[in-house]
Each structure stands twice: as C-alpha cells, then as structure tokens.
PDB file of C-alpha atoms in Angstrom:
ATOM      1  CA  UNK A 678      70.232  53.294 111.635  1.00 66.00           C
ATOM      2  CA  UNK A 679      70.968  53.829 107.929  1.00 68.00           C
ATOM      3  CA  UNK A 680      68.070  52.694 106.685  1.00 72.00           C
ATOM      4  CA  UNK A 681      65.922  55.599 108.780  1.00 73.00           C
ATOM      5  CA  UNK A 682      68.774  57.733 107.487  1.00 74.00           C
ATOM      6  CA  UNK A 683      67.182  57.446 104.153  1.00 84.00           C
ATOM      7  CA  UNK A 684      63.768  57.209 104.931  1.00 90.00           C
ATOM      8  CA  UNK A 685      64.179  60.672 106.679  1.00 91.00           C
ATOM      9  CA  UNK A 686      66.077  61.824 103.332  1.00 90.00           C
ATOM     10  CA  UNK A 687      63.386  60.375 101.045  1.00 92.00           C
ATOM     11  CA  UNK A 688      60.055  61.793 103.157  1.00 94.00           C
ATOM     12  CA  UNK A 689      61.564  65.261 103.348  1.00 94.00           C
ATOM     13  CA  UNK A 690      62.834  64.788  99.175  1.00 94.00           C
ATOM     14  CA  UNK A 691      58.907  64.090  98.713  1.00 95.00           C
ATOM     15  CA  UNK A 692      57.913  66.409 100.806  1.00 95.00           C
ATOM     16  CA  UNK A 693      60.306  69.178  98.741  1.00 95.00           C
ATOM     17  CA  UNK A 694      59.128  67.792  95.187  1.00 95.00           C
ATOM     18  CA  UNK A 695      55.123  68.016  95.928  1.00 95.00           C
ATOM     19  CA  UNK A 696      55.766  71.891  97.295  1.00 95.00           C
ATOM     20  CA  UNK A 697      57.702  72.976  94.199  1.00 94.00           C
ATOM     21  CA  UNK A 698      56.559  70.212  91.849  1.00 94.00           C
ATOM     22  CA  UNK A 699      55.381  72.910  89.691  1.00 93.00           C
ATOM     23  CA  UNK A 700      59.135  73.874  88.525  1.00 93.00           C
ATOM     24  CA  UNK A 701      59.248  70.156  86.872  1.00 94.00           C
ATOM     25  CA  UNK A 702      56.098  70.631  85.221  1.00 92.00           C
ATOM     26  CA  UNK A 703      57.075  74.124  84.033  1.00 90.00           C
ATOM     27  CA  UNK A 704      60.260  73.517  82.754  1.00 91.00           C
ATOM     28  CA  UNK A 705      59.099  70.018  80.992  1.00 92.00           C
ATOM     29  CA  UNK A 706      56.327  71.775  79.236  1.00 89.00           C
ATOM     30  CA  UNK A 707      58.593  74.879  77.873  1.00 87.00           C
ATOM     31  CA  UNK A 708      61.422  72.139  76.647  1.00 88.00           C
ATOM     32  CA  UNK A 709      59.525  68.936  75.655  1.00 87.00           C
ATOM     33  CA  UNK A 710      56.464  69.988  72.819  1.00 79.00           C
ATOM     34  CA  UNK A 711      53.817  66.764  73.095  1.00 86.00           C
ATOM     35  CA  UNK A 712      51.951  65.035  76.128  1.00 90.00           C
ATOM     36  CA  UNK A 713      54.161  62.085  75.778  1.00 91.00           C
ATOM     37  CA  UNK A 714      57.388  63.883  75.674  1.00 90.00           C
ATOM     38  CA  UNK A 715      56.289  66.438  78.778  1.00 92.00           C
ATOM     39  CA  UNK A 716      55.678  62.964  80.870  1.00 94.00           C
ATOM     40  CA  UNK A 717      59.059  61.433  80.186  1.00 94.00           C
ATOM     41  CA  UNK A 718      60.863  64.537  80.669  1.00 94.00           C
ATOM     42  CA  UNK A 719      59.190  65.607  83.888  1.00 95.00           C
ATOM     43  CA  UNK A 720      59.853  61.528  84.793  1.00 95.00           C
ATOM     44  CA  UNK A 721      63.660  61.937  83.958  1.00 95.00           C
ATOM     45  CA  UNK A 722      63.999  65.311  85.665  1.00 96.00           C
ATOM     46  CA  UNK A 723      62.390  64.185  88.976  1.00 95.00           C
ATOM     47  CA  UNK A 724      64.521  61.351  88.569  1.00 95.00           C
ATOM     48  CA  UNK A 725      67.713  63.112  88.525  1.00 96.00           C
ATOM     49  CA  UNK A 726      66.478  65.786  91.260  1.00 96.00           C
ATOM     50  CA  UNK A 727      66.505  62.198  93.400  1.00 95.00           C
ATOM     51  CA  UNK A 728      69.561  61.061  92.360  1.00 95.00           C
ATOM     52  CA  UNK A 729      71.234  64.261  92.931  1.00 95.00           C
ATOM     53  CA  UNK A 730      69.506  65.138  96.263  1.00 95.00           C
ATOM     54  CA  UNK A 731      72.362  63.755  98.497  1.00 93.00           C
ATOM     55  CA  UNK A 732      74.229  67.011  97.011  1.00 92.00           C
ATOM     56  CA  UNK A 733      72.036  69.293  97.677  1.00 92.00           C
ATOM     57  CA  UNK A 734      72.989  72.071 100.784  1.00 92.00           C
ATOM     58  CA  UNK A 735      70.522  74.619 101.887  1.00 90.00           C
ATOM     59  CA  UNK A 736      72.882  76.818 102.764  1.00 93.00           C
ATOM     60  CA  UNK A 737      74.571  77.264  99.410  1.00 89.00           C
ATOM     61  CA  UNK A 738      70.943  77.871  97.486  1.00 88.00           C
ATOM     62  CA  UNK A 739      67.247  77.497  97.998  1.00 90.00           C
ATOM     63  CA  UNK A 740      66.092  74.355  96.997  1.00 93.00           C
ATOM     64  CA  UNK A 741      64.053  76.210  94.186  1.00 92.00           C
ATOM     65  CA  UNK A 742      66.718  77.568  93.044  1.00 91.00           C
ATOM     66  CA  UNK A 743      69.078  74.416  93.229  1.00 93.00           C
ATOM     67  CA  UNK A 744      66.223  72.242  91.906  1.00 94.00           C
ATOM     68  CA  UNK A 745      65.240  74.583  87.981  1.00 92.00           C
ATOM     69  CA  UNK A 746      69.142  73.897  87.644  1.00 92.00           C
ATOM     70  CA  UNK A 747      69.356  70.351  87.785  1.00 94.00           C
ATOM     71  CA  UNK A 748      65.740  70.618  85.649  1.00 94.00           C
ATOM     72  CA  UNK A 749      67.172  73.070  83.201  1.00 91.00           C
ATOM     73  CA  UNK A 750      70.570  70.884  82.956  1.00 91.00           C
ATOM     74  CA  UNK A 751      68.273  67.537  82.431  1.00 93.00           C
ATOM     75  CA  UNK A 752      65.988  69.234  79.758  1.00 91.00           C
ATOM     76  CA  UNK A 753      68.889  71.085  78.160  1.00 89.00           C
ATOM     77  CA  UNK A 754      70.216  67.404  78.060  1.00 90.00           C
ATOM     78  CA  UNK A 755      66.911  66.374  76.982  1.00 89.00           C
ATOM     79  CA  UNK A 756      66.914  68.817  73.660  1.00 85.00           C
ATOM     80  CA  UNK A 757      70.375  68.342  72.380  1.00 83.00           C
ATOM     81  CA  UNK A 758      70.069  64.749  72.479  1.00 84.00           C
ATOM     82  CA  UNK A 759      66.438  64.644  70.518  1.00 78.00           C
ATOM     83  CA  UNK A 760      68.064  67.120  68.078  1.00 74.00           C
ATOM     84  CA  UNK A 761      71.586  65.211  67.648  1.00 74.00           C
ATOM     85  CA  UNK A 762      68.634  62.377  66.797  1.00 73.00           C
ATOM     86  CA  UNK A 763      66.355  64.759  64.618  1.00 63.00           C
ATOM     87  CA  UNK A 764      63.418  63.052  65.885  1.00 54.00           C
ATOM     88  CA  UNK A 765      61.841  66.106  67.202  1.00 49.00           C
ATOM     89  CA  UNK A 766      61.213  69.139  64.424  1.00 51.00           C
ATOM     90  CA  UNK A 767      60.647  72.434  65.994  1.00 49.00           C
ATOM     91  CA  UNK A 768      57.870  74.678  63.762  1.00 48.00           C
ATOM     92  CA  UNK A 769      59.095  78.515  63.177  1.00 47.00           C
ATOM     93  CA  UNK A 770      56.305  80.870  63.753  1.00 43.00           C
ATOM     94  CA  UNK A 771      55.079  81.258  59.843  1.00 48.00           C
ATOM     95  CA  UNK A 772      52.087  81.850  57.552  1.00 51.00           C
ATOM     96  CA  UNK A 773      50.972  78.490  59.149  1.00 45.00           C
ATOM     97  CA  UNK A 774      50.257  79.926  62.530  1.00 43.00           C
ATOM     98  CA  UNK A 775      48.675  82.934  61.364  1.00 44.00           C
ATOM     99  CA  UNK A 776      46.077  81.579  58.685  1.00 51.00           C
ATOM    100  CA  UNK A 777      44.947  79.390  61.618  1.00 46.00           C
ATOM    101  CA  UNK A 778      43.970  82.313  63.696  1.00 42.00           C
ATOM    102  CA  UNK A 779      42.364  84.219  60.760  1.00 48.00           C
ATOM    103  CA  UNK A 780      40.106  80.541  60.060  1.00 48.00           C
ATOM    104  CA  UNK A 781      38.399  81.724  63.344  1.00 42.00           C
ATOM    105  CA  UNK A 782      35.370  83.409  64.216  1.00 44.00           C
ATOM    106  CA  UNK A 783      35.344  87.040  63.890  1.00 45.00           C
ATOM    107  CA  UNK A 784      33.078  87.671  67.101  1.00 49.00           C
ATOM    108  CA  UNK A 785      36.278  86.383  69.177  1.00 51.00           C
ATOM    109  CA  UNK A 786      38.459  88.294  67.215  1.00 62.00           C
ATOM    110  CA  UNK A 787      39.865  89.816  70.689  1.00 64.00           C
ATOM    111  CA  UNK A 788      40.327  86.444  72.101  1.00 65.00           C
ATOM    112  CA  UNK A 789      41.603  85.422  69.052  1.00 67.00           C
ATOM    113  CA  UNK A 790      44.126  88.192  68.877  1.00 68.00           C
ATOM    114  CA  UNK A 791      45.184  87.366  72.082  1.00 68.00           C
ATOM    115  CA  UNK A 792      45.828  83.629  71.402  1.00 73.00           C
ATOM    116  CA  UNK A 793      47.723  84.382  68.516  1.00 75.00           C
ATOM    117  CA  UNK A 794      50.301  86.667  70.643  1.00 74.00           C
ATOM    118  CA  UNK A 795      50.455  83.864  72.974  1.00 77.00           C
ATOM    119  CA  UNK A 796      51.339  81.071  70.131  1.00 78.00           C
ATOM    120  CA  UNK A 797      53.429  83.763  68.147  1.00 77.00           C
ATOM    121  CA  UNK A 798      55.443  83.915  71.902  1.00 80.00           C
ATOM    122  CA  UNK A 799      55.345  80.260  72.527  1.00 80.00           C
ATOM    123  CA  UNK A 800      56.526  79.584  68.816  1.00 82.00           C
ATOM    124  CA  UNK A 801      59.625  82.259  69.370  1.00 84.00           C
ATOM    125  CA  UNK A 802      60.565  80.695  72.919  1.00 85.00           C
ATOM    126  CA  UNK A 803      60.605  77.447  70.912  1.00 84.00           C
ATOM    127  CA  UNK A 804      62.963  78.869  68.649  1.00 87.00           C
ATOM    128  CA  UNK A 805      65.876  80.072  71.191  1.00 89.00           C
ATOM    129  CA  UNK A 806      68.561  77.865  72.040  1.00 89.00           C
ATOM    130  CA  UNK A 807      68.300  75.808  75.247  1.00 88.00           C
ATOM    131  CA  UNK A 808      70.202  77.998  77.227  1.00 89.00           C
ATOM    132  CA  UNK A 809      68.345  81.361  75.876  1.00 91.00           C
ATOM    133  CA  UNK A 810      64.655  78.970  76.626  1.00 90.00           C
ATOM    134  CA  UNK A 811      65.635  78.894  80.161  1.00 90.00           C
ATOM    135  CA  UNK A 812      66.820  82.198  80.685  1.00 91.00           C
ATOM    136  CA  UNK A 813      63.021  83.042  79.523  1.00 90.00           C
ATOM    137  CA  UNK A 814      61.214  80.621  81.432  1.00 89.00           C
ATOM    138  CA  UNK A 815      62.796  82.211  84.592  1.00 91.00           C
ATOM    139  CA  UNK A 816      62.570  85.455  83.458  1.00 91.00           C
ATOM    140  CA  UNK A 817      58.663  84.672  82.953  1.00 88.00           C
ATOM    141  CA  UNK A 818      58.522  83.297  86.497  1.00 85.00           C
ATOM    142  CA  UNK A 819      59.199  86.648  87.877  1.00 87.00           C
ATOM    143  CA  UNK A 820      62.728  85.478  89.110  1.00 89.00           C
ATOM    144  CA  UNK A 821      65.413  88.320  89.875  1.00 92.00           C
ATOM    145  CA  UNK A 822      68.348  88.384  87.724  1.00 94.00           C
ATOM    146  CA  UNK A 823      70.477  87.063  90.850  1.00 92.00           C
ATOM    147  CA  UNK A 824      68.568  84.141  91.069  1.00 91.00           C
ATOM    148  CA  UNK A 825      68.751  83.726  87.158  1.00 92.00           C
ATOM    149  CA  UNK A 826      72.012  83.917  87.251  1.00 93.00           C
ATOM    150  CA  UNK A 827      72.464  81.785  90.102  1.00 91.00           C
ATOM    151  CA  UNK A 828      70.766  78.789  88.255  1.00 90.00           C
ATOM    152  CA  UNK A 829      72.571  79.323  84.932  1.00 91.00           C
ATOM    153  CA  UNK A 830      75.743  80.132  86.060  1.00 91.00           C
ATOM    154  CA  UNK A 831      75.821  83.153  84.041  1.00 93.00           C
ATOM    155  CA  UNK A 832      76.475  86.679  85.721  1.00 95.00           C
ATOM    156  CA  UNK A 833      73.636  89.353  86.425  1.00 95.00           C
ATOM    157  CA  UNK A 834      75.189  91.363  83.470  1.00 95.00           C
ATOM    158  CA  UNK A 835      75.096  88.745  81.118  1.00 95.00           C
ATOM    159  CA  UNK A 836      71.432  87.798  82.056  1.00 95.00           C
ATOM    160  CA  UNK A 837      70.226  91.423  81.722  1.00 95.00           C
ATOM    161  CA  UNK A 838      72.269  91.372  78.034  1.00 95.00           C
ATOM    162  CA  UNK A 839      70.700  88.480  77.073  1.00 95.00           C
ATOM    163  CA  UNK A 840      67.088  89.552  78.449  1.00 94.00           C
ATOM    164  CA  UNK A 841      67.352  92.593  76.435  1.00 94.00           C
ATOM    165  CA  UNK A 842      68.676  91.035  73.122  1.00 94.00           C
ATOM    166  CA  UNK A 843      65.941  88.701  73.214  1.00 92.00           C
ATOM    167  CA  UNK A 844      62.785  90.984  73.800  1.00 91.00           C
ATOM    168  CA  UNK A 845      64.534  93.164  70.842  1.00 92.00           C
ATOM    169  CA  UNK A 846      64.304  89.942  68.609  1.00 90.00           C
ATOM    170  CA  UNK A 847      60.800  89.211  70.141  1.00 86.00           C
ATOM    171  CA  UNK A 848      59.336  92.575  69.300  1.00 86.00           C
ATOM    172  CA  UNK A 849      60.908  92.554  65.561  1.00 87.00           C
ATOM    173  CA  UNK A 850      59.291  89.292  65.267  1.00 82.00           C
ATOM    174  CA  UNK A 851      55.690  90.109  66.354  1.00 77.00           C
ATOM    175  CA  UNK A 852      56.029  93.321  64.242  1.00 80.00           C
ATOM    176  CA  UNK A 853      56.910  90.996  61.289  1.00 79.00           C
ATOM    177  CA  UNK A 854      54.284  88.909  62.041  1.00 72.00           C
ATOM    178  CA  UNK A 855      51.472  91.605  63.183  1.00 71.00           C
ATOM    179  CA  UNK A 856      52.503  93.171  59.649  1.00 77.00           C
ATOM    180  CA  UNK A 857      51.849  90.122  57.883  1.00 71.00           C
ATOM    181  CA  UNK A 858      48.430  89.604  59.370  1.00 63.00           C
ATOM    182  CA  UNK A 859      47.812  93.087  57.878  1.00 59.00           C
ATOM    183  CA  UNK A 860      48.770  92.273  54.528  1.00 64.00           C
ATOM    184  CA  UNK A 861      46.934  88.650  54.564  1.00 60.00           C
ATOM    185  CA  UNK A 862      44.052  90.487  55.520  1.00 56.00           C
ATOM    186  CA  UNK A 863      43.491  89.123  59.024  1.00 52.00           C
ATOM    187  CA  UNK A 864      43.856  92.285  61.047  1.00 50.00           C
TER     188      UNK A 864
END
C-alpha cells in the first residue's frame, strides 16, 4: 500500500515538473552564468522541488507559485555559496561590452543595437543581489505583484518599491551606457 502511495506521489511530481519545467530552466539560466553551471543548478533545484514535494498543499499556493520559491531559495543558495567561494566572477556592464557591439557589422546595426540593450539588461540583472534577480525574473514573467510577493515573502508594497527603484537604476545605467556609445563613436 505504501509503496503505490509513492508511486502515485512520484507520477503526478513528474507529471507537475514536465508542465512547468520551464520555471527550473528559467530561474537556473538568470542565476547560474555557463552551460555547466545552468545543468547543475537546474539538477539541484529539481532535486530539492522532490525532496520538498511531500510539503507541498494546493490549497495554500499554486504549484507554480510554490515551486519558483523553492527554485529561487535553491539558486539564492546556489549564489551566496559560489560567492562565499569566489569561484564565480560576475562582469559589470563596461567598455568591454560595448566595443564588442561596435566590432560588428554596420548593415545590422539595428540588430546590433538591439542585442546590445539585451546584454546591457542581462549584464545589470547580473549585477542585483539575489533577492533583487528574482524579484526581476518574475517581474519579467509577467507575474502580478501578489504572486511576487507570495514567492518572496515580501509584501505587494515592498515589491512595487523595489520594482520601481530598480528600473530607475536600469534606465540611469543604459543612459550611461547609450552616452558612452556616443562618445566612443559607436552610435
């Protein structure tokens, strides 16, 4: 009897993980930077989603919503432990980033344009503390600030706060950088 017990809990676990599997994979790519790194974490957060399963109630929280804050908590885990090791170096949007895009080809200069936003914003969420990442991954997954602040424990007020703060810092820092591309020439 037990042992269908858990064969029921593990085939409808499964079943769960393959519908929203796309959380893990989000939430490993925004915290862990290389290929390597993004496999282990996803492995370690779909790990603990199994281990922690048993505590899961669909009646306190959808299971989306119950499973980005056990991800968030294991990749949170995840970044203060590489940085208490310094093996992992994050790289500050810079010069670096922006001579790269210039290097291109002018004919895709839109494209190009648009690329460099996107690494100028990947580079800046890279940047914010784990708790501040998270708030923007959900934020960029079109999630209502009661469901933020459901998985972060934080309150609706706070997330809003926080939301604003950081697209204030976000636009100063593409306006420092869109300002440097003028005066290196690239724009």
């Amino acid at each position: 009897m037990m042992l269908m017990v858990d064969r029921e809990r593990q085939r409808r676990f499964e079943g769960l993980l393959r519908e929203h599997q796309r959380i893990v994979f989000k939430v490993a790519g925004v915290y862990a930077h290389n290929p390597h790194d993004r496999d282990d974490l996803a492995q370690e957060i779909a790990a603990q989603l199994w281990r922690s399963f048993p505590g899961f109630d669909a009646r306190r929280a959808k299971f989306s919503t119950w499973m980005y804050r056990v991800a968030l908590n294991v990749a949170i885990s995840h970044v203060r432990s590489v940085k208490r090791s310094g093996a992992e170096q994050l790289e500050p949007l810079d010069d670096v980033h922006l001579e790269a895009v210039a290097a291109a080809d002018v004919s895709h200069a839109e494209a190009m344009q648009h690329d460099q936003r996107i690494a100028g914003l990947h580079a800046f969420i890279a940047l914010l503390d784990p708790l501040n990442r998270a708030l923007v991954l959900l934020y960029l997954e079109d999630r209502s600030y009661a469901e933020i602040a459901e998985v972060l424990g934080i309150s609706e007020t706070n997330v809003a706060t926080k939301i604003g703060r950081i697209k204030q810092k976000l636009r100063g820092q593409m306006a420092a950088s869109e300002t440097a591309g003028v005066k290196n020439g690239t724009r």
